[in-house]
C-alpha cells in the first residue's frame, strides 16, 4: 500500500511495515478522538509482518496483540531449555495437544518459549484435518489460545475481501499525484466495493 510522495517529492515511500504501524496508530487515534473507546486491539497478519519492532509497538503503544503465522526457520528455547525450530512445531508430535471445542477434529498446542529476536513469546501449533499444519506466534500474552484461534479463523474472510479490493481500488491505474485526489479515488472505490459486497450478500 503506497501513496504518492508521502514525505516530499523524490523521497522513498513508506515500507509495508511502516504503513501497518501508521494505519493502526491513525485508526485507533481517529476513533478515540470521536469518543469511541475500543478494547485493546487484537490484530492478525501473515508471516511477512512478523517484525519484532512492529509486534512490540502494538503491545507497548496500544496494549494489544499482534498474532502472526510463524516461519519454519525461527528458533525458540522452551522453559526446560530445549531448543526447537518452527519446523519442529509443524512436523513434531511431542506437544501438549488439546482438542478444539469450536472446530471438530482440530487440535492445538499452546507453548511458552523465548526467542533471541522477539523475547518471550506464545506459540500455538495448529493441526486441522485436511490442511497443512502451521503455528502462530505472538509476544507473551495471557489471551487464551482458543481466543487466538477464533481470531485467526476470521483471516480467511479478510483475505477474500482484500483480494477483491486489490482489483477494485486500481491503485496502480491511478496516475493522480495530489494526495487529496488520491484519497478521493480510494474513497469512491471503497464505497463502490461496500455496495458490491452488500448487494452480493
mmCIF file of C-alpha atoms in Angstrom:
data_model
loop_
_atom_site.group_PDB
_atom_site.id
_atom_site.type_symbol
_atom_site.label_atom_id
_atom_site.label_comp_id
_atom_site.label_asym_id
_atom_site.label_seq_id
_atom_site.Cartn_x
_atom_site.Cartn_y
_atom_site.Cartn_z
ATOM 1 C CA UNK A 1 0.000 0.000 0.000
ATOM 2 C CA UNK A 2 1.519 3.293 -1.064
ATOM 3 C CA UNK A 3 0.545 6.863 -1.680
ATOM 4 C CA UNK A 4 2.388 9.342 -3.924
ATOM 5 C CA UNK A 5 5.212 11.380 -2.366
ATOM 6 C CA UNK A 6 4.382 10.570 1.286
ATOM 7 C CA UNK A 7 7.164 12.795 2.650
ATOM 8 C CA UNK A 8 8.352 15.031 -0.176
ATOM 9 C CA UNK A 9 8.850 14.733 -3.950
ATOM 10 C CA UNK A 10 11.565 12.202 -4.694
ATOM 11 C CA UNK A 11 11.561 10.683 -1.195
ATOM 12 C CA UNK A 12 11.196 6.955 -0.665
ATOM 13 C CA UNK A 13 7.734 5.634 0.021
ATOM 14 C CA UNK A 14 6.889 4.002 3.332
ATOM 15 C CA UNK A 15 7.566 0.276 3.679
ATOM 16 C CA UNK A 16 4.713 -2.137 4.350
ATOM 17 C CA UNK A 17 5.794 -2.431 7.982
ATOM 18 C CA UNK A 18 5.821 1.340 8.426
ATOM 19 C CA UNK A 19 2.396 1.559 6.778
ATOM 20 C CA UNK A 20 0.967 -1.162 9.021
ATOM 21 C CA UNK A 21 2.079 0.708 12.133
ATOM 22 C CA UNK A 22 0.945 4.084 10.797
ATOM 23 C CA UNK A 23 -2.501 2.844 9.753
ATOM 24 C CA UNK A 24 -3.107 1.152 13.106
ATOM 25 C CA UNK A 25 -1.970 4.213 15.076
ATOM 26 C CA UNK A 26 -4.041 6.621 12.994
ATOM 27 C CA UNK A 27 -7.154 4.430 13.037
ATOM 28 C CA UNK A 28 -7.107 3.965 16.823
ATOM 29 C CA UNK A 29 -6.349 7.672 17.312
ATOM 30 C CA UNK A 30 -9.136 8.820 14.979
ATOM 31 C CA UNK A 31 -11.726 6.631 16.704
ATOM 32 C CA UNK A 32 -10.620 7.828 20.140
ATOM 33 C CA UNK A 33 -10.961 11.480 19.053
ATOM 34 C CA UNK A 34 -14.559 10.720 18.087
ATOM 35 C CA UNK A 35 -15.299 9.328 21.534
ATOM 36 C CA UNK A 36 -15.244 5.622 20.609
ATOM 37 C CA UNK A 37 -13.312 3.621 23.202
ATOM 38 C CA UNK A 38 -12.433 0.261 21.720
ATOM 39 C CA UNK A 39 -10.996 -2.772 23.505
ATOM 40 C CA UNK A 40 -7.281 -3.404 23.192
ATOM 41 C CA UNK A 41 -6.612 -4.271 19.535
ATOM 42 C CA UNK A 42 -6.204 -7.916 18.527
ATOM 43 C CA UNK A 43 -4.504 -7.919 15.138
ATOM 44 C CA UNK A 44 -3.737 -10.791 12.754
ATOM 45 C CA UNK A 45 -1.154 -10.817 9.980
ATOM 46 C CA UNK A 46 0.754 -13.278 7.848
ATOM 47 C CA UNK A 47 4.406 -14.120 8.458
ATOM 48 C CA UNK A 48 5.565 -11.142 6.375
ATOM 49 C CA UNK A 49 4.553 -8.856 9.272
ATOM 50 C CA UNK A 50 6.315 -10.879 11.973
ATOM 51 C CA UNK A 51 8.591 -7.955 12.775
ATOM 52 C CA UNK A 52 9.763 -7.669 16.383
ATOM 53 C CA UNK A 53 9.543 -3.853 16.393
ATOM 54 C CA UNK A 54 6.013 -3.838 14.976
ATOM 55 C CA UNK A 55 4.858 -6.520 17.419
ATOM 56 C CA UNK A 56 6.409 -4.645 20.348
ATOM 57 C CA UNK A 57 4.799 -1.394 19.176
ATOM 58 C CA UNK A 58 1.314 -2.956 19.184
ATOM 59 C CA UNK A 59 1.962 -4.307 22.684
ATOM 60 C CA UNK A 60 3.569 -1.203 24.194
ATOM 61 C CA UNK A 61 1.674 1.594 22.426
ATOM 62 C CA UNK A 62 -1.787 0.008 22.335
ATOM 63 C CA UNK A 63 -1.536 -2.771 24.968
ATOM 64 C CA UNK A 64 -2.718 -5.062 22.169
ATOM 65 C CA UNK A 65 -1.730 -8.297 20.482
ATOM 66 C CA UNK A 66 -0.270 -8.857 17.011
ATOM 67 C CA UNK A 67 -0.772 -12.507 16.043
ATOM 68 C CA UNK A 68 1.289 -13.747 13.096
ATOM 69 C CA UNK A 69 1.965 -17.026 11.367
ATOM 70 C CA UNK A 70 5.412 -18.293 12.340
ATOM 71 C CA UNK A 71 8.148 -19.311 9.947
ATOM 72 C CA UNK A 72 9.786 -22.732 9.871
ATOM 73 C CA UNK A 73 13.321 -21.434 10.481
ATOM 74 C CA UNK A 74 12.572 -19.393 13.621
ATOM 75 C CA UNK A 75 14.477 -20.661 16.673
ATOM 76 C CA UNK A 76 12.949 -20.837 20.169
ATOM 77 C CA UNK A 77 14.012 -22.034 23.603
ATOM 78 C CA UNK A 78 11.379 -23.798 25.699
ATOM 79 C CA UNK A 79 11.205 -23.357 29.512
ATOM 80 C CA UNK A 80 13.029 -26.691 30.013
ATOM 81 C CA UNK A 81 15.985 -25.435 27.938
ATOM 82 C CA UNK A 82 15.123 -27.412 24.792
ATOM 83 C CA UNK A 83 15.892 -25.534 21.579
ATOM 84 C CA UNK A 84 13.425 -26.001 18.734
ATOM 85 C CA UNK A 85 12.750 -24.523 15.329
ATOM 86 C CA UNK A 86 9.429 -23.626 13.805
ATOM 87 C CA UNK A 87 9.594 -26.735 11.629
ATOM 88 C CA UNK A 88 9.660 -28.864 14.810
ATOM 89 C CA UNK A 89 6.285 -27.405 15.780
ATOM 90 C CA UNK A 90 4.959 -28.147 12.319
ATOM 91 C CA UNK A 91 6.266 -31.723 11.972
ATOM 92 C CA UNK A 92 6.660 -32.918 15.572
ATOM 93 C CA UNK A 93 4.024 -34.615 17.709
ATOM 94 C CA UNK A 94 5.551 -34.308 21.161
ATOM 95 C CA UNK A 95 3.434 -31.334 22.226
ATOM 96 C CA UNK A 96 0.605 -30.901 24.780
ATOM 97 C CA UNK A 97 -2.185 -31.235 22.200
ATOM 98 C CA UNK A 98 -5.762 -30.293 23.060
ATOM 99 C CA UNK A 99 -8.929 -30.798 21.073
ATOM 100 C CA UNK A 100 -10.683 -27.637 19.944
ATOM 101 C CA UNK A 101 -14.303 -27.367 21.061
ATOM 102 C CA UNK A 102 -15.104 -24.845 18.310
ATOM 103 C CA UNK A 103 -13.683 -26.828 15.366
ATOM 104 C CA UNK A 104 -14.291 -30.597 15.398
ATOM 105 C CA UNK A 105 -11.170 -32.577 14.559
ATOM 106 C CA UNK A 106 -8.889 -29.590 15.093
ATOM 107 C CA UNK A 107 -6.255 -29.830 17.787
ATOM 108 C CA UNK A 108 -3.841 -27.227 19.084
ATOM 109 C CA UNK A 109 -0.915 -26.880 21.479
ATOM 110 C CA UNK A 110 -0.032 -23.703 23.376
ATOM 111 C CA UNK A 111 3.624 -23.281 24.371
ATOM 112 C CA UNK A 112 5.640 -20.616 26.118
ATOM 113 C CA UNK A 113 9.081 -20.001 24.658
ATOM 114 C CA UNK A 114 11.865 -17.480 24.355
ATOM 115 C CA UNK A 115 13.334 -16.033 21.173
ATOM 116 C CA UNK A 116 16.554 -14.058 20.882
ATOM 117 C CA UNK A 117 14.795 -11.749 18.406
ATOM 118 C CA UNK A 118 11.322 -11.442 19.944
ATOM 119 C CA UNK A 119 11.861 -12.136 23.640
ATOM 120 C CA UNK A 120 9.180 -14.122 25.492
ATOM 121 C CA UNK A 121 6.552 -15.454 23.098
ATOM 122 C CA UNK A 122 3.482 -17.668 22.954
ATOM 123 C CA UNK A 123 3.435 -20.354 20.248
ATOM 124 C CA UNK A 124 0.232 -22.080 19.151
ATOM 125 C CA UNK A 125 0.670 -25.136 16.933
ATOM 126 C CA UNK A 126 -2.475 -25.881 14.903
ATOM 127 C CA UNK A 127 -3.363 -29.236 13.343
ATOM 128 C CA UNK A 128 -6.587 -29.142 11.306
ATOM 129 C CA UNK A 129 -7.818 -32.075 9.226
ATOM 130 C CA UNK A 130 -7.277 -31.612 5.504
ATOM 131 C CA UNK A 131 -4.859 -28.697 5.973
ATOM 132 C CA UNK A 132 -1.119 -28.363 6.393
ATOM 133 C CA UNK A 133 -0.083 -27.914 9.996
ATOM 134 C CA UNK A 134 1.110 -24.435 10.964
ATOM 135 C CA UNK A 135 1.893 -22.435 14.043
ATOM 136 C CA UNK A 136 1.023 -18.960 15.287
ATOM 137 C CA UNK A 137 3.209 -16.641 17.307
ATOM 138 C CA UNK A 138 2.631 -13.591 19.468
ATOM 139 C CA UNK A 139 4.550 -11.812 22.179
ATOM 140 C CA UNK A 140 3.879 -13.155 25.655
ATOM 141 C CA UNK A 141 0.214 -12.657 26.478
ATOM 142 C CA UNK A 142 -2.452 -14.010 28.808
ATOM 143 C CA UNK A 143 -5.006 -14.234 25.976
ATOM 144 C CA UNK A 144 -6.313 -17.801 25.766
ATOM 145 C CA UNK A 145 -5.246 -19.962 22.829
ATOM 146 C CA UNK A 146 -8.894 -20.589 21.893
ATOM 147 C CA UNK A 147 -9.478 -16.847 21.527
ATOM 148 C CA UNK A 148 -6.351 -16.502 19.396
ATOM 149 C CA UNK A 149 -7.574 -19.344 17.179
ATOM 150 C CA UNK A 150 -11.017 -17.757 16.756
ATOM 151 C CA UNK A 151 -9.308 -14.517 15.825
ATOM 152 C CA UNK A 152 -7.102 -16.272 13.285
ATOM 153 C CA UNK A 153 -10.086 -18.061 11.708
ATOM 154 C CA UNK A 154 -11.508 -14.677 10.587
ATOM 155 C CA UNK A 155 -8.430 -14.031 8.492
ATOM 156 C CA UNK A 156 -9.831 -16.031 5.558
ATOM 157 C CA UNK A 157 -12.743 -13.594 5.150
ATOM 158 C CA UNK A 158 -10.382 -10.620 5.472
ATOM 159 C CA UNK A 159 -8.100 -12.047 2.757
ATOM 160 C CA UNK A 160 -11.074 -12.663 0.457
ATOM 161 C CA UNK A 161 -12.212 -9.050 0.780
ATOM 162 C CA UNK A 162 -8.686 -7.714 0.283
ATOM 163 C CA UNK A 163 -8.162 -9.810 -2.854
ATOM 164 C CA UNK A 164 -11.329 -8.247 -4.252
ATOM 165 C CA UNK A 165 -10.293 -4.756 -3.166
ATOM 166 C CA UNK A 166 -6.916 -5.019 -4.891
ATOM 167 C CA UNK A 167 -8.638 -5.082 -8.270
ATOM 168 C CA UNK A 168 -11.477 -2.706 -7.372
ATOM 169 C CA UNK A 169 -9.246 0.028 -5.927
ATOM 170 C CA UNK A 170 -6.993 0.048 -9.001
ATOM 171 C CA UNK A 171 -4.232 1.953 -7.222
ATOM 172 C CA UNK A 172 -1.723 1.214 -9.983
ATOM 173 C CA UNK A 173 -4.062 2.733 -12.559
ATOM 174 C CA UNK A 174 -4.424 5.945 -10.570
ATOM 175 C CA UNK A 175 -1.980 8.487 -12.028
ATOM 176 C CA UNK A 176 -3.022 11.363 -9.765
ATOM 177 C CA UNK A 177 -0.104 12.875 -7.846
ATOM 178 C CA UNK A 178 -2.114 15.096 -5.499
ATOM 179 C CA UNK A 179 -2.617 13.395 -2.131
ATOM 180 C CA UNK A 180 -6.207 14.598 -1.567
ATOM 181 C CA UNK A 181 -7.225 13.490 -5.053
ATOM 182 C CA UNK A 182 -5.543 10.124 -4.497
ATOM 183 C CA UNK A 183 -7.506 9.544 -1.295
ATOM 184 C CA UNK A 184 -10.673 10.677 -3.093
ATOM 185 C CA UNK A 185 -10.030 7.989 -5.715
ATOM 186 C CA UNK A 186 -9.680 5.344 -2.979
ATOM 187 C CA UNK A 187 -12.740 6.506 -1.013
ATOM 188 C CA UNK A 188 -15.021 6.427 -4.048
ATOM 189 C CA UNK A 189 -13.849 2.929 -4.972
ATOM 190 C CA UNK A 190 -14.186 1.735 -1.365
ATOM 191 C CA UNK A 191 -17.777 2.974 -1.314
ATOM 192 C CA UNK A 192 -18.424 1.099 -4.539
ATOM 193 C CA UNK A 193 -16.888 -2.079 -3.098
ATOM 194 C CA UNK A 194 -19.084 -1.867 0.025
ATOM 195 C CA UNK A 195 -22.178 -1.549 -2.181
ATOM 196 C CA UNK A 196 -20.989 -4.549 -4.199
ATOM 197 C CA UNK A 197 -20.371 -6.714 -1.119
ATOM 198 C CA UNK A 198 -23.652 -5.653 0.500
ATOM 199 C CA UNK A 199 -25.780 -6.362 -2.585
ATOM 200 C CA UNK A 200 -23.997 -9.679 -3.263
ATOM 201 C CA UNK A 201 -24.930 -10.886 0.218
#
